[in-house]
């Protein structure tokens, strides 16, 4: 049976790929996106024939009413979000309005239309974990406190452990790692999870929450300085500039290629699990920012990266995923290692005509 799938944030490099995947499988796909110029300087990306694309602001009730009069989605994939970690600390109302109010307006619109989807899929973020869980030298697990400006000014990069020993970060796992947002963006993503869970549970609609690690790949914005550190590093390297790496270079991240994320989201739309399920989506291969910058610089023929000692408020020290649950529940298995993914990104960037980008 043909499904109608509604994707918010559908002009993004994740949403547009997911749309093509689902349309190719026979779904009717409707995309909504505000086309914010910070992210979508060129408007809609190229889309396969048959996909409906609608300029849309998720915070406007009348726009939901207009769309839901004719579109009755079987599946809603909610990708629309403001995503700048640092920017969220200076534009908190913008992030809250889009991420939290926009989600509630979606639900109110469905209520007014008398539509209860067969499934919701939410693209959440690893940011909800904050600093996550670490282990002391003796193996004791503890929830790390957020690093404040005073600690960062003293170049005390790692969270402090309870016994004063050198601590080791642990992988994020929804079943065991308690969310503790350390910036406004992260708080709004966790709020999205809670709002959707409450509404979906009350109406008996299954919800799949995918907490994504750092997604990158072809199609990511090359002009937005607030998201996509892999594309930012790629721009600098292609300009033959030395990549500046913050703190001591040992910030750790889990860089997951966009095609792996799309396969996970597509699988979630077809899940038959009831209730709310939450899984983590990553590459399974965490790496430091200095190592990432080295891979990009080498492939682009750029100068060696430089560790600057700078920091950004709201950043966490380490973030990487345990993808075991995603494998069990969605059949997820990452296929792209960072070296291969970076090569594909740089090849795509060579075909683009984007202005030189400065780090935010």
GROMACS .gro file of C-alpha atoms in nm:
model
  360
    1UNK     CA    1   0.000   0.000   0.000
    2UNK     CA    2   0.131   0.345  -0.088
    3UNK     CA    3   0.204   0.560   0.216
    4UNK     CA    4   0.194   0.937   0.243
    5UNK     CA    5   0.507   1.056   0.423
    6UNK     CA    6   0.533   1.416   0.543
    7UNK     CA    7   0.889   1.538   0.606
    8UNK     CA    8   0.948   1.868   0.783
    9UNK     CA    9   1.285   2.028   0.714
   10UNK     CA   10   1.270   1.847   0.381
   11UNK     CA   11   1.506   2.077   0.192
   12UNK     CA   12   1.799   1.981   0.411
   13UNK     CA   13   2.070   1.746   0.298
   14UNK     CA   14   1.922   1.472   0.517
   15UNK     CA   15   1.558   1.540   0.432
   16UNK     CA   16   1.606   1.566   0.057
   17UNK     CA   17   1.796   1.236   0.048
   18UNK     CA   18   1.537   1.066   0.263
   19UNK     CA   19   1.263   1.198   0.033
   20UNK     CA   20   1.433   1.048  -0.271
   21UNK     CA   21   1.479   0.715  -0.091
   22UNK     CA   22   1.115   0.692   0.017
   23UNK     CA   23   0.978   0.811  -0.318
   24UNK     CA   24   1.192   0.551  -0.491
   25UNK     CA   25   1.030   0.287  -0.270
   26UNK     CA   26   0.683   0.397  -0.379
   27UNK     CA   27   0.580   0.643  -0.108
   28UNK     CA   28   0.402   0.972  -0.176
   29UNK     CA   29   0.636   1.228  -0.020
   30UNK     CA   30   0.552   1.583   0.084
   31UNK     CA   31   0.833   1.813   0.196
   32UNK     CA   32   0.795   2.124   0.411
   33UNK     CA   33   1.079   2.372   0.466
   34UNK     CA   34   1.119   2.740   0.552
   35UNK     CA   35   1.423   2.764   0.321
   36UNK     CA   36   1.603   2.982   0.575
   37UNK     CA   37   1.883   3.163   0.387
   38UNK     CA   38   2.139   3.079   0.656
   39UNK     CA   39   2.112   2.717   0.545
   40UNK     CA   40   1.945   2.721   0.202
   41UNK     CA   41   2.112   3.001   0.012
   42UNK     CA   42   2.010   2.845  -0.322
   43UNK     CA   43   1.656   2.740  -0.232
   44UNK     CA   44   1.527   2.388  -0.288
   45UNK     CA   45   1.778   2.120  -0.384
   46UNK     CA   46   1.720   1.906  -0.691
   47UNK     CA   47   1.442   1.657  -0.617
   48UNK     CA   48   1.309   1.356  -0.808
   49UNK     CA   49   0.986   1.399  -0.999
   50UNK     CA   50   0.668   1.336  -0.804
   51UNK     CA   51   0.783   1.482  -0.471
   52UNK     CA   52   0.573   1.773  -0.345
   53UNK     CA   53   0.779   2.057  -0.197
   54UNK     CA   54   0.609   2.339  -0.005
   55UNK     CA   55   0.775   2.652   0.141
   56UNK     CA   56   0.659   2.638   0.501
   57UNK     CA   57   0.705   2.782   0.850
   58UNK     CA   58   0.634   2.520   1.116
   59UNK     CA   59   0.549   2.789   1.372
   60UNK     CA   60   0.246   2.925   1.177
   61UNK     CA   61  -0.085   2.750   1.261
   62UNK     CA   62  -0.266   2.861   0.944
   63UNK     CA   63   0.005   2.702   0.729
   64UNK     CA   64  -0.050   2.368   0.905
   65UNK     CA   65  -0.423   2.399   0.850
   66UNK     CA   66  -0.376   2.469   0.480
   67UNK     CA   67  -0.145   2.170   0.425
   68UNK     CA   68  -0.335   1.922   0.641
   69UNK     CA   69  -0.661   1.992   0.461
   70UNK     CA   70  -0.527   1.798   0.164
   71UNK     CA   71  -0.234   1.598   0.306
   72UNK     CA   72  -0.320   1.323   0.556
   73UNK     CA   73   0.019   1.172   0.643
   74UNK     CA   74   0.057   0.810   0.736
   75UNK     CA   75   0.408   0.888   0.860
   76UNK     CA   76   0.552   1.216   0.986
   77UNK     CA   77   0.930   1.257   0.984
   78UNK     CA   78   1.017   1.564   1.188
   79UNK     CA   79   1.353   1.706   1.084
   80UNK     CA   80   1.279   2.080   1.100
   81UNK     CA   81   1.501   2.248   1.359
   82UNK     CA   82   1.737   2.532   1.426
   83UNK     CA   83   2.067   2.355   1.489
   84UNK     CA   84   2.343   2.600   1.583
   85UNK     CA   85   2.491   2.502   1.920
   86UNK     CA   86   2.676   2.828   1.981
   87UNK     CA   87   2.411   3.036   1.809
   88UNK     CA   88   2.144   2.897   2.040
   89UNK     CA   89   2.310   3.073   2.334
   90UNK     CA   90   2.263   3.412   2.165
   91UNK     CA   91   1.936   3.343   1.982
   92UNK     CA   92   1.759   3.126   2.236
   93UNK     CA   93   1.411   3.249   2.143
   94UNK     CA   94   1.462   3.161   1.776
   95UNK     CA   95   1.570   2.805   1.858
   96UNK     CA   96   1.291   2.758   2.110
   97UNK     CA   97   1.028   2.899   1.875
   98UNK     CA   98   1.119   2.671   1.584
   99UNK     CA   99   1.215   2.358   1.772
  100UNK     CA  100   0.961   2.354   2.054
  101UNK     CA  101   0.672   2.575   1.940
  102UNK     CA  102   0.706   2.441   1.585
  103UNK     CA  103   0.668   2.086   1.714
  104UNK     CA  104   0.362   2.172   1.919
  105UNK     CA  105   0.205   2.356   1.622
  106UNK     CA  106   0.251   2.039   1.415
  107UNK     CA  107   0.060   1.842   1.677
  108UNK     CA  108  -0.213   2.104   1.713
  109UNK     CA  109  -0.251   2.108   1.336
  110UNK     CA  110  -0.293   1.731   1.327
  111UNK     CA  111  -0.555   1.756   1.602
  112UNK     CA  112  -0.756   2.021   1.417
  113UNK     CA  113  -0.738   1.811   1.099
  114UNK     CA  114  -0.845   1.496   1.283
  115UNK     CA  115  -0.532   1.311   1.167
  116UNK     CA  116  -0.335   1.065   1.379
  117UNK     CA  117  -0.033   0.936   1.184
  118UNK     CA  118   0.054   0.568   1.193
  119UNK     CA  119   0.406   0.662   1.303
  120UNK     CA  120   0.624   0.958   1.398
  121UNK     CA  121   0.998   0.966   1.339
  122UNK     CA  122   1.201   1.238   1.512
  123UNK     CA  123   1.558   1.330   1.424
  124UNK     CA  124   1.691   1.422   1.767
  125UNK     CA  125   2.053   1.493   1.860
  126UNK     CA  126   2.340   1.356   2.062
  127UNK     CA  127   2.347   1.707   2.212
  128UNK     CA  128   2.072   1.606   2.456
  129UNK     CA  129   2.330   1.409   2.658
  130UNK     CA  130   2.543   1.712   2.737
  131UNK     CA  131   2.881   1.594   2.863
  132UNK     CA  132   2.738   1.244   2.896
  133UNK     CA  133   2.878   0.974   3.121
  134UNK     CA  134   3.245   0.920   3.198
  135UNK     CA  135   3.439   0.663   3.400
  136UNK     CA  136   3.699   0.724   3.668
  137UNK     CA  137   4.034   0.545   3.661
  138UNK     CA  138   3.882   0.274   3.882
  139UNK     CA  139   3.589   0.226   3.643
  140UNK     CA  140   3.323   0.412   3.840
  141UNK     CA  141   3.063   0.560   3.607
  142UNK     CA  142   2.956   0.921   3.666
  143UNK     CA  143   2.752   1.189   3.490
  144UNK     CA  144   2.992   1.469   3.399
  145UNK     CA  145   2.901   1.828   3.481
  146UNK     CA  146   2.890   2.084   3.204
  147UNK     CA  147   3.216   2.274   3.159
  148UNK     CA  148   3.175   2.643   3.242
  149UNK     CA  149   3.365   2.945   3.119
  150UNK     CA  150   3.594   2.953   3.423
  151UNK     CA  151   3.708   2.593   3.370
  152UNK     CA  152   3.763   2.653   3.000
  153UNK     CA  153   3.959   2.972   3.065
  154UNK     CA  154   4.197   2.762   3.276
  155UNK     CA  155   4.231   2.512   2.988
  156UNK     CA  156   4.088   2.236   3.206
  157UNK     CA  157   3.935   2.058   2.913
  158UNK     CA  158   3.815   1.727   3.057
  159UNK     CA  159   3.524   1.718   3.302
  160UNK     CA  160   3.633   1.672   3.663
  161UNK     CA  161   3.591   1.321   3.805
  162UNK     CA  162   3.457   1.265   4.159
  163UNK     CA  163   3.784   1.114   4.286
  164UNK     CA  164   4.016   1.350   4.099
  165UNK     CA  165   4.150   1.078   3.869
  166UNK     CA  166   4.182   1.108   3.493
  167UNK     CA  167   3.841   1.020   3.349
  168UNK     CA  168   3.746   0.843   3.026
  169UNK     CA  169   3.435   0.928   2.821
  170UNK     CA  170   3.175   0.656   2.763
  171UNK     CA  171   2.963   0.599   2.454
  172UNK     CA  172   2.614   0.748   2.444
  173UNK     CA  173   2.341   0.488   2.477
  174UNK     CA  174   1.978   0.591   2.519
  175UNK     CA  175   1.912   0.303   2.759
  176UNK     CA  176   2.186   0.403   3.003
  177UNK     CA  177   2.298   0.763   2.942
  178UNK     CA  178   2.072   1.018   3.107
  179UNK     CA  179   2.016   1.339   2.904
  180UNK     CA  180   2.169   1.652   3.058
  181UNK     CA  181   2.163   1.932   2.795
  182UNK     CA  182   2.443   2.186   2.825
  183UNK     CA  183   2.323   2.441   2.567
  184UNK     CA  184   1.991   2.585   2.452
  185UNK     CA  185   1.983   2.388   2.127
  186UNK     CA  186   2.022   2.063   2.319
  187UNK     CA  187   1.747   2.160   2.562
  188UNK     CA  188   1.507   2.230   2.276
  189UNK     CA  189   1.583   1.894   2.111
  190UNK     CA  190   1.510   1.711   2.435
  191UNK     CA  191   1.189   1.914   2.465
  192UNK     CA  192   1.092   1.796   2.116
  193UNK     CA  193   1.132   1.438   2.232
  194UNK     CA  194   0.917   1.493   2.539
  195UNK     CA  195   0.641   1.683   2.357
  196UNK     CA  196   0.616   1.426   2.079
  197UNK     CA  197   0.629   1.135   2.321
  198UNK     CA  198   0.347   1.278   2.533
  199UNK     CA  199   0.118   1.344   2.235
  200UNK     CA  200   0.197   1.023   2.049
  201UNK     CA  201   0.153   0.809   2.361
  202UNK     CA  202  -0.185   0.962   2.437
  203UNK     CA  203  -0.304   0.892   2.082
  204UNK     CA  204  -0.150   0.546   2.050
  205UNK     CA  205   0.085   0.655   1.773
  206UNK     CA  206   0.429   0.488   1.769
  207UNK     CA  207   0.730   0.720   1.784
  208UNK     CA  208   1.088   0.646   1.678
  209UNK     CA  209   1.347   0.887   1.817
  210UNK     CA  210   1.689   0.879   1.650
  211UNK     CA  211   1.959   1.069   1.838
  212UNK     CA  212   2.201   1.156   1.561
  213UNK     CA  213   2.570   1.216   1.613
  214UNK     CA  214   2.758   1.464   1.389
  215UNK     CA  215   2.610   1.415   1.043
  216UNK     CA  216   2.812   1.519   0.736
  217UNK     CA  217   2.827   1.459   0.365
  218UNK     CA  218   2.756   1.601   0.019
  219UNK     CA  219   2.473   1.853   0.016
  220UNK     CA  220   2.552   2.000   0.358
  221UNK     CA  221   2.547   2.378   0.367
  222UNK     CA  222   2.883   2.531   0.280
  223UNK     CA  223   2.781   2.882   0.385
  224UNK     CA  224   2.639   2.823   0.733
  225UNK     CA  225   2.913   2.871   0.995
  226UNK     CA  226   2.701   2.730   1.277
  227UNK     CA  227   2.663   2.371   1.165
  228UNK     CA  228   2.872   2.105   0.998
  229UNK     CA  229   3.228   2.113   1.123
  230UNK     CA  230   3.336   1.860   0.860
  231UNK     CA  231   3.220   2.084   0.577
  232UNK     CA  232   3.373   2.386   0.754
  233UNK     CA  233   3.709   2.211   0.781
  234UNK     CA  234   3.672   2.103   0.419
  235UNK     CA  235   3.615   2.462   0.303
  236UNK     CA  236   3.922   2.585   0.489
  237UNK     CA  237   4.140   2.303   0.355
  238UNK     CA  238   4.022   2.356  -0.002
  239UNK     CA  239   4.121   2.722   0.037
  240UNK     CA  240   4.468   2.587   0.132
  241UNK     CA  241   4.435   2.729   0.481
  242UNK     CA  242   4.553   2.559   0.798
  243UNK     CA  243   4.250   2.427   0.989
  244UNK     CA  244   4.222   2.576   1.339
  245UNK     CA  245   4.138   2.310   1.598
  246UNK     CA  246   3.992   2.423   1.930
  247UNK     CA  247   4.098   2.335   2.284
  248UNK     CA  248   4.392   2.092   2.279
  249UNK     CA  249   4.275   1.911   1.966
  250UNK     CA  250   4.130   1.619   2.164
  251UNK     CA  251   3.761   1.705   2.143
  252UNK     CA  252   3.607   1.373   2.037
  253UNK     CA  253   3.314   1.331   1.801
  254UNK     CA  254   3.132   1.061   1.608
  255UNK     CA  255   3.111   1.168   1.244
  256UNK     CA  256   2.835   0.975   1.067
  257UNK     CA  257   2.789   0.993   0.691
  258UNK     CA  258   2.455   1.122   0.565
  259UNK     CA  259   2.373   0.806   0.366
  260UNK     CA  260   2.400   0.596   0.683
  261UNK     CA  261   2.163   0.836   0.860
  262UNK     CA  262   1.912   0.825   0.575
  263UNK     CA  263   1.905   0.445   0.584
  264UNK     CA  264   1.837   0.457   0.957
  265UNK     CA  265   1.554   0.709   0.918
  266UNK     CA  266   1.401   0.513   0.630
  267UNK     CA  267   1.411   0.197   0.841
  268UNK     CA  268   1.242   0.383   1.126
  269UNK     CA  269   0.952   0.484   0.901
  270UNK     CA  270   0.892   0.113   0.834
  271UNK     CA  271   0.933  -0.008   1.191
  272UNK     CA  272   0.648  -0.210   1.338
  273UNK     CA  273   0.740  -0.146   1.701
  274UNK     CA  274   0.471   0.003   1.926
  275UNK     CA  275   0.526   0.284   2.176
  276UNK     CA  276   0.834   0.505   2.181
  277UNK     CA  277   1.177   0.372   2.090
  278UNK     CA  278   1.495   0.578   2.119
  279UNK     CA  279   1.824   0.480   1.955
  280UNK     CA  280   2.161   0.637   1.882
  281UNK     CA  281   2.293   0.675   1.528
  282UNK     CA  282   2.666   0.715   1.472
  283UNK     CA  283   2.959   0.576   1.279
  284UNK     CA  284   3.090   0.345   1.549
  285UNK     CA  285   3.433   0.506   1.500
  286UNK     CA  286   3.485   0.817   1.718
  287UNK     CA  287   3.780   1.043   1.641
  288UNK     CA  288   3.933   1.363   1.772
  289UNK     CA  289   3.892   1.691   1.588
  290UNK     CA  290   4.266   1.702   1.534
  291UNK     CA  291   4.258   1.359   1.368
  292UNK     CA  292   3.963   1.467   1.152
  293UNK     CA  293   4.139   1.787   1.052
  294UNK     CA  294   4.448   1.584   0.964
  295UNK     CA  295   4.251   1.352   0.736
  296UNK     CA  296   4.086   1.646   0.560
  297UNK     CA  297   4.409   1.843   0.525
  298UNK     CA  298   4.592   1.543   0.380
  299UNK     CA  299   4.320   1.465   0.127
  300UNK     CA  300   4.288   1.832   0.025
  301UNK     CA  301   4.661   1.897   0.010
  302UNK     CA  302   4.632   2.170   0.276
  303UNK     CA  303   4.880   2.278   0.545
  304UNK     CA  304   4.883   2.084   0.871
  305UNK     CA  305   4.609   2.179   1.122
  306UNK     CA  306   4.692   2.410   1.410
  307UNK     CA  307   4.574   2.360   1.769
  308UNK     CA  308   4.460   2.702   1.891
  309UNK     CA  309   4.352   2.659   2.254
  310UNK     CA  310   4.032   2.847   2.175
  311UNK     CA  311   3.700   2.715   2.300
  312UNK     CA  312   3.329   2.758   2.237
  313UNK     CA  313   3.076   2.785   2.517
  314UNK     CA  314   2.821   2.504   2.513
  315UNK     CA  315   3.049   2.254   2.341
  316UNK     CA  316   3.099   1.918   2.506
  317UNK     CA  317   3.431   1.742   2.536
  318UNK     CA  318   3.336   1.402   2.397
  319UNK     CA  319   3.038   1.255   2.215
  320UNK     CA  320   3.007   0.920   2.040
  321UNK     CA  321   2.739   0.656   2.005
  322UNK     CA  322   2.680   0.297   2.103
  323UNK     CA  323   2.485   0.180   1.796
  324UNK     CA  324   2.394  -0.163   1.937
  325UNK     CA  325   2.027  -0.075   1.994
  326UNK     CA  326   1.997   0.078   1.647
  327UNK     CA  327   2.131  -0.244   1.501
  328UNK     CA  328   1.885  -0.456   1.696
  329UNK     CA  329   1.577  -0.238   1.640
  330UNK     CA  330   1.640  -0.094   1.293
  331UNK     CA  331   1.894  -0.330   1.139
  332UNK     CA  332   2.133  -0.034   1.134
  333UNK     CA  333   2.496  -0.087   1.043
  334UNK     CA  334   2.717   0.208   0.941
  335UNK     CA  335   2.890   0.159   0.607
  336UNK     CA  336   3.106   0.471   0.572
  337UNK     CA  337   3.425   0.528   0.767
  338UNK     CA  338   3.546   0.889   0.802
  339UNK     CA  339   3.822   0.858   0.543
  340UNK     CA  340   3.583   0.740   0.273
  341UNK     CA  341   3.316   0.987   0.377
  342UNK     CA  342   3.556   1.282   0.373
  343UNK     CA  343   3.675   1.186   0.025
  344UNK     CA  344   3.315   1.184  -0.102
  345UNK     CA  345   3.247   1.520   0.062
  346UNK     CA  346   3.558   1.682  -0.084
  347UNK     CA  347   3.477   1.546  -0.431
  348UNK     CA  348   3.132   1.703  -0.409
  349UNK     CA  349   3.270   2.031  -0.277
  350UNK     CA  350   3.494   2.052  -0.582
  351UNK     CA  351   3.178   2.081  -0.794
  352UNK     CA  352   3.034   2.368  -0.588
  353UNK     CA  353   3.089   2.740  -0.615
  354UNK     CA  354   3.061   2.851  -0.253
  355UNK     CA  355   3.221   3.165  -0.109
  356UNK     CA  356   3.514   3.138   0.128
  357UNK     CA  357   3.382   3.060   0.474
  358UNK     CA  358   3.513   3.192   0.801
  359UNK     CA  359   3.472   2.998   1.121
  360UNK     CA  360   3.204   3.133   1.355
   0.00000   0.00000   0.00000
